[in-house]
PDB file of C-alpha atoms in Angstrom:
ATOM      1  CA  UNK A  11      35.076 -12.520 -90.151  1.00  0.00           C
ATOM      2  CA  UNK A  12      34.505 -11.186 -86.872  1.00  0.00           C
ATOM      3  CA  UNK A  13      37.442  -9.247 -85.101  1.00  0.00           C
ATOM      4  CA  UNK A  14      38.850 -10.505 -81.893  1.00  0.00           C
ATOM      5  CA  UNK A  15      40.697  -8.318 -79.547  1.00  0.00           C
ATOM      6  CA  UNK A  16      42.956 -10.958 -78.033  1.00  0.00           C
ATOM      7  CA  UNK A  17      43.629 -13.600 -80.779  1.00  0.00           C
ATOM      8  CA  UNK A  18      46.461 -16.280 -79.648  1.00  0.00           C
ATOM      9  CA  UNK A  19      47.302 -19.720 -80.249  1.00  0.00           C
ATOM     10  CA  UNK A  20      45.765 -22.079 -77.968  1.00  0.00           C
ATOM     11  CA  UNK A  21      47.098 -25.753 -77.848  1.00  0.00           C
ATOM     12  CA  UNK A  22      48.884 -27.652 -80.483  1.00  0.00           C
ATOM     13  CA  UNK A  23      47.717 -31.525 -81.018  1.00  0.00           C
ATOM     14  CA  UNK A  24      50.307 -33.794 -82.397  1.00  0.00           C
ATOM     15  CA  UNK A  25      49.582 -37.280 -83.674  1.00  0.00           C
ATOM     16  CA  UNK A  26      52.273 -39.784 -82.324  1.00  0.00           C
ATOM     17  CA  UNK A  27      53.196 -43.269 -82.812  1.00  0.00           C
ATOM     18  CA  UNK A  28      53.713 -44.313 -79.009  1.00  0.00           C
ATOM     19  CA  UNK A  29      52.134 -42.041 -76.523  1.00  0.00           C
ATOM     20  CA  UNK A  30      53.917 -43.236 -73.686  1.00  0.00           C
ATOM     21  CA  UNK A  31      57.210 -42.766 -75.170  1.00  0.00           C
ATOM     22  CA  UNK A  32      56.140 -39.008 -76.459  1.00  0.00           C
ATOM     23  CA  UNK A  33      54.721 -38.401 -72.916  1.00  0.00           C
ATOM     24  CA  UNK A  34      58.255 -39.261 -71.203  1.00  0.00           C
ATOM     25  CA  UNK A  35      59.958 -37.042 -74.083  1.00  0.00           C
ATOM     26  CA  UNK A  36      57.788 -33.939 -74.049  1.00  0.00           C
ATOM     27  CA  UNK A  37      57.626 -34.062 -70.025  1.00  0.00           C
ATOM     28  CA  UNK A  38      61.482 -34.215 -69.846  1.00  0.00           C
ATOM     29  CA  UNK A  39      62.249 -31.474 -72.256  1.00  0.00           C
ATOM     30  CA  UNK A  40      59.492 -29.073 -71.543  1.00  0.00           C
ATOM     31  CA  UNK A  41      58.728 -29.934 -68.121  1.00  0.00           C
ATOM     32  CA  UNK A  42      54.982 -30.172 -68.934  1.00  0.00           C
ATOM     33  CA  UNK A  43      52.256 -31.600 -66.548  1.00  0.00           C
ATOM     34  CA  UNK A  44      49.860 -34.067 -67.431  1.00  0.00           C
ATOM     35  CA  UNK A  45      46.552 -32.421 -67.304  1.00  0.00           C
ATOM     36  CA  UNK A  46      44.666 -35.460 -68.466  1.00  0.00           C
ATOM     37  CA  UNK A  47      44.991 -38.828 -70.005  1.00  0.00           C
ATOM     38  CA  UNK A  48      43.107 -41.481 -71.873  1.00  0.00           C
ATOM     39  CA  UNK A  49      44.445 -45.041 -71.470  1.00  0.00           C
ATOM     40  CA  UNK A  50      41.529 -46.928 -73.286  1.00  0.00           C
ATOM     41  CA  UNK A  51      42.965 -49.676 -75.835  1.00  0.00           C
ATOM     42  CA  UNK A  52      42.770 -47.913 -79.335  1.00  0.00           C
ATOM     43  CA  UNK A  53      42.237 -44.239 -77.610  1.00  0.00           C
ATOM     44  CA  UNK A  54      45.450 -43.480 -75.962  1.00  0.00           C
ATOM     45  CA  UNK A  55      45.874 -39.591 -75.690  1.00  0.00           C
ATOM     46  CA  UNK A  56      47.508 -37.269 -73.232  1.00  0.00           C
ATOM     47  CA  UNK A  57      46.725 -33.349 -72.699  1.00  0.00           C
ATOM     48  CA  UNK A  58      50.046 -31.730 -71.401  1.00  0.00           C
ATOM     49  CA  UNK A  59      50.341 -28.168 -70.129  1.00  0.00           C
ATOM     50  CA  UNK A  60      51.803 -25.786 -67.464  1.00  0.00           C
ATOM     51  CA  UNK A  61      49.473 -24.429 -64.251  1.00  0.00           C
ATOM     52  CA  UNK A  62      46.061 -24.294 -65.917  1.00  0.00           C
ATOM     53  CA  UNK A  63      47.285 -23.583 -69.616  1.00  0.00           C
ATOM     54  CA  UNK A  64      46.881 -26.537 -72.092  1.00  0.00           C
ATOM     55  CA  UNK A  65      49.871 -26.444 -74.511  1.00  0.00           C
ATOM     56  CA  UNK A  66      50.106 -29.771 -76.175  1.00  0.00           C
ATOM     57  CA  UNK A  67      48.017 -32.515 -76.845  1.00  0.00           C
ATOM     58  CA  UNK A  68      49.191 -36.079 -77.918  1.00  0.00           C
ATOM     59  CA  UNK A  69      46.996 -38.621 -79.914  1.00  0.00           C
ATOM     60  CA  UNK A  70      48.313 -41.970 -80.613  1.00  0.00           C
ATOM     61  CA  UNK A  71      46.898 -42.682 -83.906  1.00  0.00           C
ATOM     62  CA  UNK A  72      49.560 -42.762 -86.546  1.00  0.00           C
ATOM     63  CA  UNK A  73      52.196 -45.020 -87.834  1.00  0.00           C
ATOM     64  CA  UNK A  74      55.647 -44.088 -89.627  1.00  0.00           C
ATOM     65  CA  UNK A  75      57.462 -41.120 -88.855  1.00  0.00           C
ATOM     66  CA  UNK A  76      56.822 -37.233 -89.438  1.00  0.00           C
ATOM     67  CA  UNK A  77      56.548 -36.448 -93.401  1.00  0.00           C
ATOM     68  CA  UNK A  78      58.276 -33.091 -94.150  1.00  0.00           C
ATOM     69  CA  UNK A  79      57.453 -33.397 -97.705  1.00  0.00           C
ATOM     70  CA  UNK A  80      53.480 -33.097 -96.964  1.00  0.00           C
ATOM     71  CA  UNK A  81      51.480 -30.126 -96.141  1.00  0.00           C
ATOM     72  CA  UNK A  82      50.751 -29.564 -92.612  1.00  0.00           C
ATOM     73  CA  UNK A  83      52.779 -28.629 -89.747  1.00  0.00           C
ATOM     74  CA  UNK A  84      56.581 -27.164 -90.667  1.00  0.00           C
ATOM     75  CA  UNK A  85      57.830 -27.113 -87.228  1.00  0.00           C
ATOM     76  CA  UNK A  86      56.498 -26.467 -83.614  1.00  0.00           C
ATOM     77  CA  UNK A  87      58.088 -23.728 -81.734  1.00  0.00           C
ATOM     78  CA  UNK A  88      58.586 -22.980 -78.048  1.00  0.00           C
ATOM     79  CA  UNK A  89      59.898 -19.454 -76.651  1.00  0.00           C
ATOM     80  CA  UNK A  90      61.702 -19.132 -73.312  1.00  0.00           C
ATOM     81  CA  UNK A  91      63.259 -16.292 -71.664  1.00  0.00           C
ATOM     82  CA  UNK A  92      67.238 -16.833 -71.920  1.00  0.00           C
ATOM     83  CA  UNK A  93      69.816 -18.758 -74.005  1.00  0.00           C
ATOM     84  CA  UNK A  94      70.729 -20.515 -70.570  1.00  0.00           C
ATOM     85  CA  UNK A  95      67.376 -22.285 -70.584  1.00  0.00           C
ATOM     86  CA  UNK A  96      67.700 -23.468 -74.143  1.00  0.00           C
ATOM     87  CA  UNK A  97      71.356 -24.795 -73.261  1.00  0.00           C
ATOM     88  CA  UNK A  98      69.492 -26.702 -70.266  1.00  0.00           C
ATOM     89  CA  UNK A  99      67.029 -28.155 -72.450  1.00  0.00           C
ATOM     90  CA  UNK A 100      69.714 -28.903 -75.077  1.00  0.00           C
ATOM     91  CA  UNK A 101      71.567 -31.014 -72.407  1.00  0.00           C
ATOM     92  CA  UNK A 102      68.227 -33.011 -71.698  1.00  0.00           C
ATOM     93  CA  UNK A 103      67.794 -33.626 -75.366  1.00  0.00           C
ATOM     94  CA  UNK A 104      71.327 -34.898 -75.890  1.00  0.00           C
ATOM     95  CA  UNK A 105      70.754 -37.293 -72.905  1.00  0.00           C
ATOM     96  CA  UNK A 106      67.522 -38.468 -74.666  1.00  0.00           C
ATOM     97  CA  UNK A 107      69.489 -39.105 -77.857  1.00  0.00           C
ATOM     98  CA  UNK A 108      67.637 -36.524 -79.783  1.00  0.00           C
ATOM     99  CA  UNK A 109      68.692 -35.427 -83.308  1.00  0.00           C
ATOM    100  CA  UNK A 110      69.592 -31.932 -83.970  1.00  0.00           C
ATOM    101  CA  UNK A 111      69.413 -29.917 -87.268  1.00  0.00           C
ATOM    102  CA  UNK A 112      72.386 -27.874 -86.073  1.00  0.00           C
ATOM    103  CA  UNK A 113      75.265 -27.725 -83.687  1.00  0.00           C
ATOM    104  CA  UNK A 114      74.146 -25.610 -80.496  1.00  0.00           C
ATOM    105  CA  UNK A 115      72.178 -22.449 -80.520  1.00  0.00           C
ATOM    106  CA  UNK A 116      71.814 -20.897 -83.712  1.00  0.00           C
ATOM    107  CA  UNK A 117      70.454 -17.336 -84.801  1.00  0.00           C
ATOM    108  CA  UNK A 118      67.149 -16.956 -86.909  1.00  0.00           C
ATOM    109  CA  UNK A 119      69.377 -15.174 -89.432  1.00  0.00           C
ATOM    110  CA  UNK A 120      72.318 -13.435 -90.340  1.00  0.00           C
ATOM    111  CA  UNK A 121      72.859 -10.440 -87.735  1.00  0.00           C
ATOM    112  CA  UNK A 122      69.667 -11.719 -85.482  1.00  0.00           C
ATOM    113  CA  UNK A 123      69.804 -11.776 -81.766  1.00  0.00           C
ATOM    114  CA  UNK A 124      67.064 -14.288 -81.728  1.00  0.00           C
ATOM    115  CA  UNK A 125      67.610 -18.121 -82.281  1.00  0.00           C
ATOM    116  CA  UNK A 126      67.705 -21.532 -80.523  1.00  0.00           C
ATOM    117  CA  UNK A 127      67.942 -25.111 -81.078  1.00  0.00           C
ATOM    118  CA  UNK A 128      66.101 -27.222 -83.892  1.00  0.00           C
ATOM    119  CA  UNK A 129      65.709 -30.979 -83.001  1.00  0.00           C
ATOM    120  CA  UNK A 130      63.016 -33.888 -83.372  1.00  0.00           C
ATOM    121  CA  UNK A 131      60.984 -35.633 -81.130  1.00  0.00           C
ATOM    122  CA  UNK A 132      60.625 -39.494 -81.219  1.00  0.00           C
ATOM    123  CA  UNK A 133      58.521 -39.461 -84.204  1.00  0.00           C
ATOM    124  CA  UNK A 134      60.693 -37.053 -85.920  1.00  0.00           C
ATOM    125  CA  UNK A 135      58.251 -33.853 -85.681  1.00  0.00           C
ATOM    126  CA  UNK A 136      60.447 -30.867 -85.912  1.00  0.00           C
ATOM    127  CA  UNK A 137      60.742 -28.723 -82.704  1.00  0.00           C
ATOM    128  CA  UNK A 138      62.312 -25.680 -81.801  1.00  0.00           C
ATOM    129  CA  UNK A 139      63.178 -23.823 -78.465  1.00  0.00           C
ATOM    130  CA  UNK A 140      64.243 -20.101 -78.895  1.00  0.00           C
ATOM    131  CA  UNK A 141      65.118 -16.863 -76.858  1.00  0.00           C
ATOM    132  CA  UNK A 142      64.104 -13.294 -78.450  1.00  0.00           C
ATOM    133  CA  UNK A 143      67.482 -12.334 -77.690  1.00  0.00           C
ATOM    134  CA  UNK A 144      71.398 -14.045 -76.872  1.00  0.00           C
ATOM    135  CA  UNK A 145      71.991 -15.911 -80.029  1.00  0.00           C
ATOM    136  CA  UNK A 146      74.328 -13.274 -81.553  1.00  0.00           C
ATOM    137  CA  UNK A 147      77.220 -12.982 -82.878  1.00  0.00           C
ATOM    138  CA  UNK A 148      77.006 -16.751 -84.129  1.00  0.00           C
ATOM    139  CA  UNK A 149      76.806 -17.321 -88.008  1.00  0.00           C
ATOM    140  CA  UNK A 150      73.342 -18.295 -89.109  1.00  0.00           C
ATOM    141  CA  UNK A 151      73.175 -21.789 -90.674  1.00  0.00           C
ATOM    142  CA  UNK A 152      71.076 -20.535 -93.915  1.00  0.00           C
ATOM    143  CA  UNK A 153      72.428 -17.338 -95.162  1.00  0.00           C
ATOM    144  CA  UNK A 154      70.166 -14.993 -96.999  1.00  0.00           C
ATOM    145  CA  UNK A 155      67.051 -16.824 -95.700  1.00  0.00           C
ATOM    146  CA  UNK A 156      64.974 -16.959 -92.471  1.00  0.00           C
ATOM    147  CA  UNK A 157      66.610 -19.884 -90.269  1.00  0.00           C
ATOM    148  CA  UNK A 158      63.702 -21.313 -88.832  1.00  0.00           C
ATOM    149  CA  UNK A 159      66.196 -24.218 -88.296  1.00  0.00           C
ATOM    150  CA  UNK A 160      64.476 -26.490 -90.881  1.00  0.00           C
ATOM    151  CA  UNK A 161      64.338 -24.155 -94.094  1.00  0.00           C
TER     152      UNK A 161
END
């Protein structure tokens, strides 16, 4: 395997059942811009990002809801700078009727200062918004294990 000096995650592609619904959700919650969009019947998609960086792609090519009992994505996490930003997003999510795994901001583990909110998108895809500090001194929802909100 070649050794790269700067390996980082590029974008995440998500299968969704209704690209218009998901587009509205991801734009409202994460303040993402539509960078490109395909509107042809049977080939709906949207590329979302900030500035010139592509972050999330939505592909309307699935049915049903996200299956947590199958191999694949466990959850998608977004980092912000402060707990206040998490709480602002939580307010938007509550207005959208999102489902939460826990009430409020929770730490990633016992005595951890990092933590966030854990919720699902309209297709049941598990999402997290977290900050590296500021979640303490709350109790972790999963004692003795890393929380990741969805253990």
